[in-house]
Amino acid sequence: MNNNSYALIMAGGIGSRFWPVSRTTFPKQFLDVLGTGKSLIQNTFERFKKILPVENIYILTNENYFDLVKSQLPELGDNQIIGEPIMRNTAPCIAYGCYKIKQLDPNAQIVVAPSDHLILETENFVNTINKALEASAKHHCLITLGIKPSRPDTGYGYIQYAENTIEDNLHKVKTFTEKPSLEIAQTFLASGDFLWNSGIFVWSVNAIIEAFDKHLADISDIFRGGKNHYNAPSEREFIQSAFQRCTNISIDYGIMEKADNVFVMPSEFGWSDLGTWASVYELAEKDYVGNAVINQEGVMMYNSSNCMVNVPKDKLVILQDLHDYIVVESNNTLMICPRDKEQHVKQVVADVKQKFGNKYI
């Protein structure tokens, strides 16, 4: 294991597209979505333990989830749980984590990864991350992992890459496209030079801080000012002030789409971002007519097909003549919607919040 390599696992989201199972107080990353016996963040942590020393793994999360992280990942020290006081998207929290690590190790190589993705082929994942870490140490570049697409999915971002490489399987990025229409996604798939954006990044701490200096100088200035506070008792007080001054911006838009030293590594390791109920349906075991039922004990189906059903184990549910629907019940909330409309769940959550406040959120 390389003691100069670190992981920043992002676990601050509220998982609104997984509502009503995912709630603000207990979001998706802390749930056992596929019935594996471990939550998504626990599985992510276990994967990185195969690559890095435990003490080099850090969790970026909302400070309100500190106790949740601590209870699910008891091996972590308090200093490894990096709490954001307010949500400011991915660029500020990544800047915070990178500056904090730089104070510990000026030569650090860093992997940034979401906590709530599914990786089916752990060995391939470990090999890919190790290869990317070696490349980031050798080249002054920002690396993103791209997934070879299997279908024209409109829920993913896409990366177009050039044929030329700086080393085997490391291509210069040409364009980023966020969630295209079906027609455009089909064009991307047919062209053969587009990948899904996994949201997993690898870089040296110096390369990413240089990119912040160039493209998000205001955020870089804020976190550079914490040099004497990181990993010290005064860190939390500094961060409370720092986040109030940060703009709300993603790392993709703020840096990756603008930097001229961004490369993509085409990868295959059984990846899914588990962003929606449809993605769970694709991965779940199905019966002979295409129904995926997570908790099967109390579900009875008549002349129904291609449905995604997730209900409490003690609930009796009868479905008749229902086709291509999502049926989810949790936390005093029942949601029934067509599978091809599940991208609207985020708007539904916003509407529920506007009408009922946080009661069901």
mmCIF file of C-alpha atoms in Angstrom:
data_model
loop_
_atom_site.group_PDB
_atom_site.id
_atom_site.type_symbol
_atom_site.label_atom_id
_atom_site.label_comp_id
_atom_site.label_asym_id
_atom_site.label_seq_id
_atom_site.Cartn_x
_atom_site.Cartn_y
_atom_site.Cartn_z
ATOM 1 C CA MET A 1 0.000 0.000 0.000
ATOM 2 C CA ASN A 2 1.177 3.515 -0.851
ATOM 3 C CA ASN A 3 1.223 5.697 2.253
ATOM 4 C CA ASN A 4 1.173 8.825 0.051
ATOM 5 C CA SER A 5 -2.235 7.901 -1.388
ATOM 6 C CA TYR A 6 -5.469 9.136 0.184
ATOM 7 C CA ALA A 7 -9.195 8.770 -0.447
ATOM 8 C CA LEU A 8 -11.857 11.427 -0.048
ATOM 9 C CA ILE A 9 -15.244 9.679 0.003
ATOM 10 C CA MET A 10 -18.129 12.084 -0.590
ATOM 11 C CA ALA A 11 -21.104 11.279 1.640
ATOM 12 C CA GLY A 12 -22.922 14.561 2.127
ATOM 13 C CA GLY A 13 -25.888 14.210 -0.258
ATOM 14 C CA ILE A 14 -29.481 13.700 0.793
ATOM 15 C CA GLY A 15 -30.347 11.189 -1.970
ATOM 16 C CA SER A 16 -33.581 12.903 -2.965
ATOM 17 C CA ARG A 17 -34.108 10.713 -6.043
ATOM 18 C CA PHE A 18 -34.297 7.706 -3.691
ATOM 19 C CA TRP A 19 -37.165 9.215 -1.741
ATOM 20 C CA PRO A 20 -39.189 8.120 0.177
ATOM 21 C CA VAL A 21 -36.733 5.489 1.491
ATOM 22 C CA SER A 22 -33.889 8.017 1.557
ATOM 23 C CA ARG A 23 -34.611 10.869 3.971
ATOM 24 C CA THR A 24 -32.716 13.971 5.018
ATOM 25 C CA THR A 25 -32.015 12.437 8.425
ATOM 26 C CA PHE A 26 -30.955 9.049 6.988
ATOM 27 C CA PRO A 27 -29.948 9.422 3.336
ATOM 28 C CA LYS A 28 -29.201 6.832 0.674
ATOM 29 C CA GLN A 29 -25.494 6.312 1.385
ATOM 30 C CA PHE A 30 -26.304 4.921 4.842
ATOM 31 C CA LEU A 31 -28.911 2.456 3.528
ATOM 32 C CA ASP A 32 -28.562 -1.168 2.444
ATOM 33 C CA VAL A 33 -30.281 -0.489 -0.880
ATOM 34 C CA LEU A 34 -29.725 -3.886 -2.514
ATOM 35 C CA GLY A 35 -29.979 -6.119 0.549
ATOM 36 C CA THR A 36 -26.248 -6.967 0.742
ATOM 37 C CA GLY A 37 -26.084 -6.704 4.533
ATOM 38 C CA LYS A 38 -23.994 -3.509 4.336
ATOM 39 C CA SER A 39 -24.837 0.090 3.530
ATOM 40 C CA LEU A 40 -23.482 1.743 0.397
ATOM 41 C CA ILE A 41 -20.899 3.755 2.353
ATOM 42 C CA GLN A 42 -19.740 0.628 4.190
ATOM 43 C CA ASN A 43 -19.187 -1.173 0.886
ATOM 44 C CA THR A 44 -17.294 1.836 -0.499
ATOM 45 C CA PHE A 45 -15.078 1.955 2.602
ATOM 46 C CA GLU A 46 -14.323 -1.776 2.340
ATOM 47 C CA ARG A 47 -13.213 -1.343 -1.284
ATOM 48 C CA PHE A 48 -10.798 1.447 -0.426
ATOM 49 C CA LYS A 49 -9.323 -0.557 2.454
ATOM 50 C CA LYS A 50 -7.931 -2.859 -0.262
ATOM 51 C CA ILE A 51 -6.045 0.109 -1.764
ATOM 52 C CA LEU A 52 -5.101 2.446 1.093
ATOM 53 C CA PRO A 53 -4.271 2.334 4.794
ATOM 54 C CA VAL A 54 -7.416 2.967 6.863
ATOM 55 C CA GLU A 55 -5.851 6.110 8.343
ATOM 56 C CA ASN A 56 -5.643 7.598 4.813
ATOM 57 C CA ILE A 57 -9.386 7.324 4.160
ATOM 58 C CA TYR A 58 -11.440 10.459 4.804
ATOM 59 C CA ILE A 59 -15.194 10.990 4.612
ATOM 60 C CA LEU A 60 -16.580 14.288 3.327
ATOM 61 C CA THR A 61 -20.073 14.674 4.747
ATOM 62 C CA ASN A 62 -22.595 17.029 6.257
ATOM 63 C CA GLU A 63 -21.654 17.688 9.884
ATOM 64 C CA ASN A 64 -25.166 16.483 10.836
ATOM 65 C CA TYR A 65 -24.171 13.001 9.647
ATOM 66 C CA PHE A 66 -21.049 12.771 11.805
ATOM 67 C CA ASP A 67 -22.630 10.294 14.225
ATOM 68 C CA LEU A 68 -24.086 8.230 11.371
ATOM 69 C CA VAL A 69 -20.653 7.918 9.756
ATOM 70 C CA LYS A 70 -19.057 7.113 13.102
ATOM 71 C CA SER A 71 -21.585 4.372 13.849
ATOM 72 C CA GLN A 72 -21.274 2.744 10.411
ATOM 73 C CA LEU A 73 -17.486 3.163 10.075
ATOM 74 C CA PRO A 74 -16.158 2.802 13.642
ATOM 75 C CA GLU A 75 -12.574 2.250 12.396
ATOM 76 C CA LEU A 76 -12.297 5.926 11.473
ATOM 77 C CA GLY A 77 -10.828 8.515 13.806
ATOM 78 C CA ASP A 78 -12.793 11.706 14.393
ATOM 79 C CA ASN A 79 -10.292 13.695 12.326
ATOM 80 C CA GLN A 80 -11.074 11.481 9.306
ATOM 81 C CA ILE A 81 -14.717 12.567 9.232
ATOM 82 C CA ILE A 82 -14.735 15.960 7.512
ATOM 83 C CA GLY A 83 -17.970 17.779 8.314
ATOM 84 C CA GLU A 84 -19.418 20.478 6.046
ATOM 85 C CA PRO A 85 -21.462 23.033 8.014
ATOM 86 C CA ILE A 86 -23.683 23.833 5.010
ATOM 87 C CA MET A 87 -24.173 22.318 1.547
ATOM 88 C CA ARG A 88 -22.122 24.135 -1.095
ATOM 89 C CA ASN A 89 -21.882 21.425 -3.799
ATOM 90 C CA THR A 90 -18.756 19.403 -4.572
ATOM 91 C CA ALA A 91 -16.072 22.007 -5.352
ATOM 92 C CA PRO A 92 -15.866 23.596 -1.862
ATOM 93 C CA CYS A 93 -15.928 20.271 -0.003
ATOM 94 C CA ILE A 94 -13.244 18.798 -2.276
ATOM 95 C CA ALA A 95 -11.112 21.932 -1.835
ATOM 96 C CA TYR A 96 -11.495 21.587 1.940
ATOM 97 C CA GLY A 97 -10.497 17.916 1.910
ATOM 98 C CA CYS A 98 -7.520 18.498 -0.391
ATOM 99 C CA TYR A 99 -6.142 21.421 1.625
ATOM 100 C CA LYS A 100 -6.552 19.410 4.826
ATOM 101 C CA ILE A 101 -4.632 16.481 3.340
ATOM 102 C CA LYS A 102 -1.953 18.757 1.871
ATOM 103 C CA GLN A 103 -1.249 20.070 5.373
ATOM 104 C CA LEU A 104 -0.524 16.453 6.414
ATOM 105 C CA ASP A 105 1.273 15.350 3.248
ATOM 106 C CA PRO A 106 2.456 17.886 0.632
ATOM 107 C CA ASN A 107 3.095 15.057 -1.867
ATOM 108 C CA ALA A 108 -0.270 13.323 -1.532
ATOM 109 C CA GLN A 109 -2.048 11.508 -4.359
ATOM 110 C CA ILE A 110 -5.820 11.659 -3.873
ATOM 111 C CA VAL A 111 -8.815 9.637 -5.061
ATOM 112 C CA VAL A 112 -12.182 11.386 -4.795
ATOM 113 C CA ALA A 113 -15.172 9.024 -4.998
ATOM 114 C CA PRO A 114 -18.897 9.065 -4.170
ATOM 115 C CA SER A 115 -20.012 6.931 -1.242
ATOM 116 C CA ASP A 116 -23.214 5.643 -2.840
ATOM 117 C CA HIS A 117 -22.118 3.886 -6.034
ATOM 118 C CA LEU A 118 -22.277 0.177 -6.751
ATOM 119 C CA ILE A 119 -19.107 -1.601 -7.880
ATOM 120 C CA LEU A 120 -19.633 -5.252 -8.779
ATOM 121 C CA GLU A 121 -16.056 -6.126 -9.791
ATOM 122 C CA THR A 122 -13.911 -5.130 -6.828
ATOM 123 C CA GLU A 123 -10.645 -6.555 -8.165
ATOM 124 C CA ASN A 124 -10.944 -4.582 -11.419
ATOM 125 C CA PHE A 125 -11.800 -1.465 -9.416
ATOM 126 C CA VAL A 126 -8.732 -1.848 -7.192
ATOM 127 C CA ASN A 127 -6.468 -2.388 -10.217
ATOM 128 C CA THR A 128 -7.930 0.646 -12.027
ATOM 129 C CA ILE A 129 -7.524 2.960 -9.027
ATOM 130 C CA ASN A 130 -3.941 1.816 -8.488
ATOM 131 C CA LYS A 131 -3.142 2.411 -12.150
ATOM 132 C CA ALA A 132 -4.727 5.877 -12.006
ATOM 133 C CA LEU A 133 -2.750 6.739 -8.858
ATOM 134 C CA GLU A 134 0.485 5.743 -10.592
ATOM 135 C CA ALA A 135 -0.425 7.896 -13.604
ATOM 136 C CA SER A 136 -1.348 10.932 -11.493
ATOM 137 C CA ALA A 137 2.001 10.691 -9.696
ATOM 138 C CA LYS A 138 3.836 10.578 -13.034
ATOM 139 C CA HIS A 139 1.863 13.241 -14.959
ATOM 140 C CA HIS A 140 0.698 16.638 -13.725
ATOM 141 C CA CYS A 141 -2.906 16.001 -14.711
ATOM 142 C CA LEU A 142 -6.449 15.539 -13.436
ATOM 143 C CA ILE A 143 -7.834 12.061 -14.107
ATOM 144 C CA THR A 144 -11.474 11.024 -14.213
ATOM 145 C CA LEU A 145 -12.655 7.445 -14.619
ATOM 146 C CA GLY A 146 -15.032 6.910 -17.520
ATOM 147 C CA ILE A 147 -17.337 3.908 -17.788
ATOM 148 C CA LYS A 148 -17.921 2.209 -21.124
ATOM 149 C CA PRO A 149 -21.662 2.747 -21.739
ATOM 150 C CA SER A 150 -23.952 -0.237 -22.242
ATOM 151 C CA ARG A 151 -27.059 1.749 -23.224
ATOM 152 C CA PRO A 152 -28.074 5.316 -24.168
ATOM 153 C CA ASP A 153 -28.890 6.337 -20.590
ATOM 154 C CA THR A 154 -30.163 9.913 -20.172
ATOM 155 C CA GLY A 155 -29.492 9.978 -16.437
ATOM 156 C CA TYR A 156 -25.692 10.015 -16.719
ATOM 157 C CA GLY A 157 -23.152 12.610 -17.755
ATOM 158 C CA TYR A 158 -20.976 11.763 -20.762
ATOM 159 C CA ILE A 159 -17.269 12.325 -21.509
ATOM 160 C CA GLN A 160 -15.952 12.513 -25.055
ATOM 161 C CA TYR A 161 -12.294 11.523 -25.360
ATOM 162 C CA ALA A 162 -9.558 11.863 -27.953
ATOM 163 C CA GLU A 163 -7.740 8.910 -29.502
ATOM 164 C CA ASN A 164 -4.302 10.157 -28.469
ATOM 165 C CA THR A 165 -3.008 9.045 -25.067
ATOM 166 C CA ILE A 166 -0.210 10.119 -22.740
ATOM 167 C CA GLU A 167 0.116 6.483 -21.728
ATOM 168 C CA ASP A 168 -1.835 3.305 -22.259
ATOM 169 C CA ASN A 169 -5.563 3.839 -21.676
ATOM 170 C CA LEU A 170 -5.282 7.481 -20.559
ATOM 171 C CA HIS A 171 -6.990 9.792 -23.046
ATOM 172 C CA LYS A 172 -7.265 13.561 -23.294
ATOM 173 C CA VAL A 173 -10.825 14.724 -22.582
ATOM 174 C CA LYS A 174 -12.515 16.645 -25.399
ATOM 175 C CA THR A 175 -15.961 17.476 -23.974
ATOM 176 C CA PHE A 176 -18.288 16.906 -21.013
ATOM 177 C CA THR A 177 -22.059 16.649 -21.569
ATOM 178 C CA GLU A 178 -24.503 16.510 -18.661
ATOM 179 C CA LYS A 179 -27.582 14.229 -18.996
ATOM 180 C CA PRO A 180 -28.346 14.462 -22.731
ATOM 181 C CA SER A 181 -31.656 13.740 -24.448
ATOM 182 C CA LEU A 182 -32.294 10.170 -25.589
ATOM 183 C CA GLU A 183 -31.575 11.078 -29.212
ATOM 184 C CA ILE A 184 -28.215 12.659 -28.323
ATOM 185 C CA ALA A 185 -27.327 9.765 -25.984
ATOM 186 C CA GLN A 186 -27.968 7.340 -28.844
ATOM 187 C CA THR A 187 -25.635 9.392 -31.048
ATOM 188 C CA PHE A 188 -22.967 9.309 -28.328
ATOM 189 C CA LEU A 189 -23.233 5.539 -28.018
ATOM 190 C CA ALA A 190 -22.988 5.041 -31.771
ATOM 191 C CA SER A 191 -19.897 7.255 -32.085
ATOM 192 C CA GLY A 192 -17.812 5.019 -29.831
ATOM 193 C CA ASP A 193 -15.771 7.841 -28.272
ATOM 194 C CA PHE A 194 -18.048 8.693 -25.334
ATOM 195 C CA LEU A 195 -17.985 7.304 -21.796
ATOM 196 C CA TRP A 196 -20.261 7.686 -18.794
ATOM 197 C CA ASN A 197 -18.890 10.079 -16.184
ATOM 198 C CA SER A 198 -18.382 8.025 -13.026
ATOM 199 C CA GLY A 199 -17.676 11.001 -10.766
ATOM 200 C CA ILE A 200 -14.472 9.299 -9.561
ATOM 201 C CA PHE A 201 -11.364 11.499 -9.781
ATOM 202 C CA VAL A 202 -7.650 10.887 -9.215
ATOM 203 C CA TRP A 203 -4.982 13.602 -8.956
ATOM 204 C CA SER A 204 -2.004 14.827 -7.006
ATOM 205 C CA VAL A 205 -2.859 17.341 -4.305
ATOM 206 C CA ASN A 206 -0.616 19.880 -6.015
ATOM 207 C CA ALA A 207 -2.279 19.441 -9.426
ATOM 208 C CA ILE A 208 -5.794 19.975 -8.058
ATOM 209 C CA ILE A 209 -4.823 22.948 -5.908
ATOM 210 C CA GLU A 210 -3.138 24.519 -8.933
ATOM 211 C CA ALA A 211 -6.422 24.000 -10.833
ATOM 212 C CA PHE A 212 -8.372 25.661 -8.014
ATOM 213 C CA ASP A 213 -5.929 28.582 -8.119
ATOM 214 C CA LYS A 214 -6.532 28.995 -11.843
ATOM 215 C CA HIS A 215 -10.252 28.297 -12.217
ATOM 216 C CA LEU A 216 -11.830 28.830 -8.785
ATOM 217 C CA ALA A 217 -9.459 31.326 -7.216
ATOM 218 C CA ASP A 218 -12.044 32.641 -4.748
ATOM 219 C CA ILE A 219 -12.548 29.173 -3.242
ATOM 220 C CA SER A 220 -8.814 28.483 -3.287
ATOM 221 C CA ASP A 221 -8.106 31.730 -1.424
ATOM 222 C CA ILE A 222 -10.656 30.856 1.255
ATOM 223 C CA PHE A 223 -9.220 27.419 2.026
ATOM 224 C CA ARG A 224 -5.601 28.484 1.712
ATOM 225 C CA GLY A 225 -6.372 30.763 4.636
ATOM 226 C CA GLY A 226 -6.921 27.708 6.838
ATOM 227 C CA LYS A 227 -3.306 26.547 6.688
ATOM 228 C CA ASN A 228 -2.790 27.055 10.437
ATOM 229 C CA HIS A 229 -6.152 25.523 11.368
ATOM 230 C CA TYR A 230 -6.299 22.177 9.535
ATOM 231 C CA ASN A 231 -5.941 19.155 11.808
ATOM 232 C CA ALA A 232 -5.939 21.492 14.812
ATOM 233 C CA PRO A 233 -8.570 22.398 17.465
ATOM 234 C CA SER A 234 -9.426 25.623 15.588
ATOM 235 C CA GLU A 235 -10.347 23.803 12.341
ATOM 236 C CA ARG A 236 -14.098 23.633 12.922
ATOM 237 C CA GLU A 237 -14.409 27.331 13.745
ATOM 238 C CA PHE A 238 -12.454 28.243 10.610
ATOM 239 C CA ILE A 239 -14.571 25.964 8.415
ATOM 240 C CA GLN A 240 -17.835 27.397 9.760
ATOM 241 C CA SER A 241 -16.728 30.785 8.472
ATOM 242 C CA ALA A 242 -15.122 29.470 5.265
ATOM 243 C CA PHE A 243 -18.198 27.674 3.936
ATOM 244 C CA GLN A 244 -20.377 30.743 4.463
ATOM 245 C CA ARG A 245 -18.128 32.552 1.965
ATOM 246 C CA CYS A 246 -18.029 29.780 -0.678
ATOM 247 C CA THR A 247 -20.015 29.839 -3.892
ATOM 248 C CA ASN A 248 -22.252 26.850 -4.632
ATOM 249 C CA ILE A 249 -20.517 25.115 -7.534
ATOM 250 C CA SER A 250 -19.664 21.585 -8.641
ATOM 251 C CA ILE A 251 -16.147 20.323 -9.294
ATOM 252 C CA ASP A 252 -17.275 19.267 -12.779
ATOM 253 C CA TYR A 253 -18.446 22.709 -13.827
ATOM 254 C CA GLY A 254 -15.893 24.690 -11.826
ATOM 255 C CA ILE A 255 -12.738 22.800 -12.807
ATOM 256 C CA MET A 256 -13.066 19.607 -14.867
ATOM 257 C CA GLU A 257 -14.866 21.290 -17.788
ATOM 258 C CA LYS A 258 -12.355 24.168 -17.864
ATOM 259 C CA ALA A 259 -8.906 22.743 -17.098
ATOM 260 C CA ASP A 260 -6.699 21.821 -20.055
ATOM 261 C CA ASN A 261 -4.944 18.913 -18.315
ATOM 262 C CA VAL A 262 -7.959 16.617 -17.818
ATOM 263 C CA PHE A 263 -7.627 12.990 -18.908
ATOM 264 C CA VAL A 264 -10.045 10.072 -18.759
ATOM 265 C CA MET A 265 -9.287 6.412 -18.131
ATOM 266 C CA PRO A 266 -11.874 4.111 -19.791
ATOM 267 C CA SER A 267 -12.838 1.589 -17.115
ATOM 268 C CA GLU A 268 -14.953 -1.496 -16.572
ATOM 269 C CA PHE A 269 -15.681 -2.687 -13.049
ATOM 270 C CA GLY A 270 -19.431 -3.275 -12.896
ATOM 271 C CA TRP A 271 -20.289 0.323 -12.051
ATOM 272 C CA SER A 272 -23.666 1.913 -11.351
ATOM 273 C CA ASP A 273 -24.274 5.208 -9.601
ATOM 274 C CA LEU A 274 -27.528 3.827 -8.103
ATOM 275 C CA GLY A 275 -28.933 7.284 -8.690
ATOM 276 C CA THR A 276 -32.541 6.277 -9.235
ATOM 277 C CA TRP A 277 -35.018 3.508 -8.587
ATOM 278 C CA ALA A 278 -34.667 2.539 -12.250
ATOM 279 C CA SER A 279 -30.976 1.796 -11.692
ATOM 280 C CA VAL A 280 -31.884 -0.454 -8.746
ATOM 281 C CA TYR A 281 -34.435 -2.197 -10.966
ATOM 282 C CA GLU A 282 -31.772 -2.864 -13.603
ATOM 283 C CA LEU A 283 -29.512 -4.536 -11.018
ATOM 284 C CA ALA A 284 -32.075 -6.364 -8.893
ATOM 285 C CA GLU A 285 -33.054 -9.994 -9.332
ATOM 286 C CA LYS A 286 -36.291 -10.281 -11.311
ATOM 287 C CA ASP A 287 -38.983 -12.917 -11.742
ATOM 288 C CA TYR A 288 -39.944 -14.446 -15.101
ATOM 289 C CA VAL A 289 -42.121 -11.461 -16.062
ATOM 290 C CA GLY A 290 -39.583 -8.830 -15.055
ATOM 291 C CA ASN A 291 -40.783 -7.853 -11.572
ATOM 292 C CA ALA A 292 -38.069 -6.830 -9.082
ATOM 293 C CA VAL A 293 -39.368 -7.109 -5.509
ATOM 294 C CA ILE A 294 -36.859 -6.148 -2.793
ATOM 295 C CA ASN A 295 -38.869 -7.387 0.195
ATOM 296 C CA GLN A 296 -40.912 -10.278 -1.166
ATOM 297 C CA GLU A 297 -42.637 -11.682 1.925
ATOM 298 C CA GLY A 298 -45.837 -9.662 1.744
ATOM 299 C CA VAL A 299 -46.106 -8.821 -1.956
ATOM 300 C CA MET A 300 -48.638 -10.607 -4.160
ATOM 301 C CA MET A 301 -48.780 -9.782 -7.867
ATOM 302 C CA TYR A 302 -51.461 -10.677 -10.415
ATOM 303 C CA ASN A 303 -50.994 -10.077 -14.142
ATOM 304 C CA SER A 304 -48.293 -7.513 -13.388
ATOM 305 C CA SER A 305 -44.909 -7.188 -15.056
ATOM 306 C CA ASN A 306 -41.672 -5.168 -15.135
ATOM 307 C CA CYS A 307 -42.415 -3.467 -11.807
ATOM 308 C CA MET A 308 -39.950 -2.277 -9.160
ATOM 309 C CA VAL A 309 -41.415 -2.898 -5.678
ATOM 310 C CA ASN A 310 -39.824 -1.932 -2.356
ATOM 311 C CA VAL A 311 -42.155 -2.009 0.644
ATOM 312 C CA PRO A 312 -41.793 -2.796 4.371
ATOM 313 C CA LYS A 313 -41.505 -6.488 5.212
ATOM 314 C CA ASP A 314 -44.560 -6.377 7.495
ATOM 315 C CA LYS A 315 -46.781 -4.816 4.811
ATOM 316 C CA LEU A 316 -49.175 -6.904 2.688
ATOM 317 C CA VAL A 317 -49.299 -5.468 -0.823
ATOM 318 C CA ILE A 318 -51.449 -6.759 -3.693
ATOM 319 C CA LEU A 319 -50.786 -5.477 -7.204
ATOM 320 C CA GLN A 320 -53.022 -6.371 -10.129
ATOM 321 C CA ASP A 321 -52.732 -5.389 -13.803
ATOM 322 C CA LEU A 322 -49.800 -3.101 -13.121
ATOM 323 C CA HIS A 323 -47.020 -2.883 -15.682
ATOM 324 C CA ASP A 324 -43.752 -0.891 -15.749
ATOM 325 C CA TYR A 325 -44.315 0.899 -12.432
ATOM 326 C CA ILE A 326 -42.283 1.766 -9.364
ATOM 327 C CA VAL A 327 -44.024 1.081 -6.045
ATOM 328 C CA VAL A 328 -42.116 2.239 -2.963
ATOM 329 C CA GLU A 329 -43.309 2.702 0.597
ATOM 330 C CA SER A 330 -41.304 3.974 3.573
ATOM 331 C CA ASN A 331 -41.616 6.464 6.420
ATOM 332 C CA ASN A 332 -45.413 6.893 6.174
ATOM 333 C CA THR A 333 -45.135 7.628 2.460
ATOM 334 C CA LEU A 334 -46.309 5.603 -0.540
ATOM 335 C CA MET A 335 -45.065 6.492 -4.015
ATOM 336 C CA ILE A 336 -46.407 4.919 -7.209
ATOM 337 C CA CYS A 337 -45.105 6.163 -10.540
ATOM 338 C CA PRO A 338 -44.315 4.879 -14.044
ATOM 339 C CA ARG A 339 -40.746 3.653 -14.377
ATOM 340 C CA ASP A 340 -40.094 5.968 -17.309
ATOM 341 C CA LYS A 341 -41.089 8.989 -15.186
ATOM 342 C CA GLU A 342 -38.839 8.315 -12.210
ATOM 343 C CA GLN A 343 -36.501 11.176 -13.147
ATOM 344 C CA HIS A 344 -39.340 13.389 -11.853
ATOM 345 C CA VAL A 345 -38.917 12.144 -8.275
ATOM 346 C CA LYS A 346 -36.611 15.054 -7.418
ATOM 347 C CA GLN A 347 -39.337 17.518 -8.419
ATOM 348 C CA VAL A 348 -41.910 15.542 -6.424
ATOM 349 C CA VAL A 349 -39.721 15.859 -3.331
ATOM 350 C CA ALA A 350 -39.492 19.623 -3.873
ATOM 351 C CA ASP A 351 -43.285 19.844 -4.216
ATOM 352 C CA VAL A 352 -43.854 17.763 -1.072
ATOM 353 C CA LYS A 353 -41.465 19.987 0.865
ATOM 354 C CA GLN A 354 -43.236 23.116 -0.343
ATOM 355 C CA LYS A 355 -46.653 21.758 0.697
ATOM 356 C CA PHE A 356 -45.807 19.924 3.938
ATOM 357 C CA GLY A 357 -42.451 21.342 5.033
ATOM 358 C CA ASN A 358 -39.956 18.745 6.262
ATOM 359 C CA LYS A 359 -42.583 16.359 7.660
ATOM 360 C CA TYR A 360 -42.120 13.790 4.883
ATOM 361 C CA ILE A 361 -38.633 14.781 3.776
#
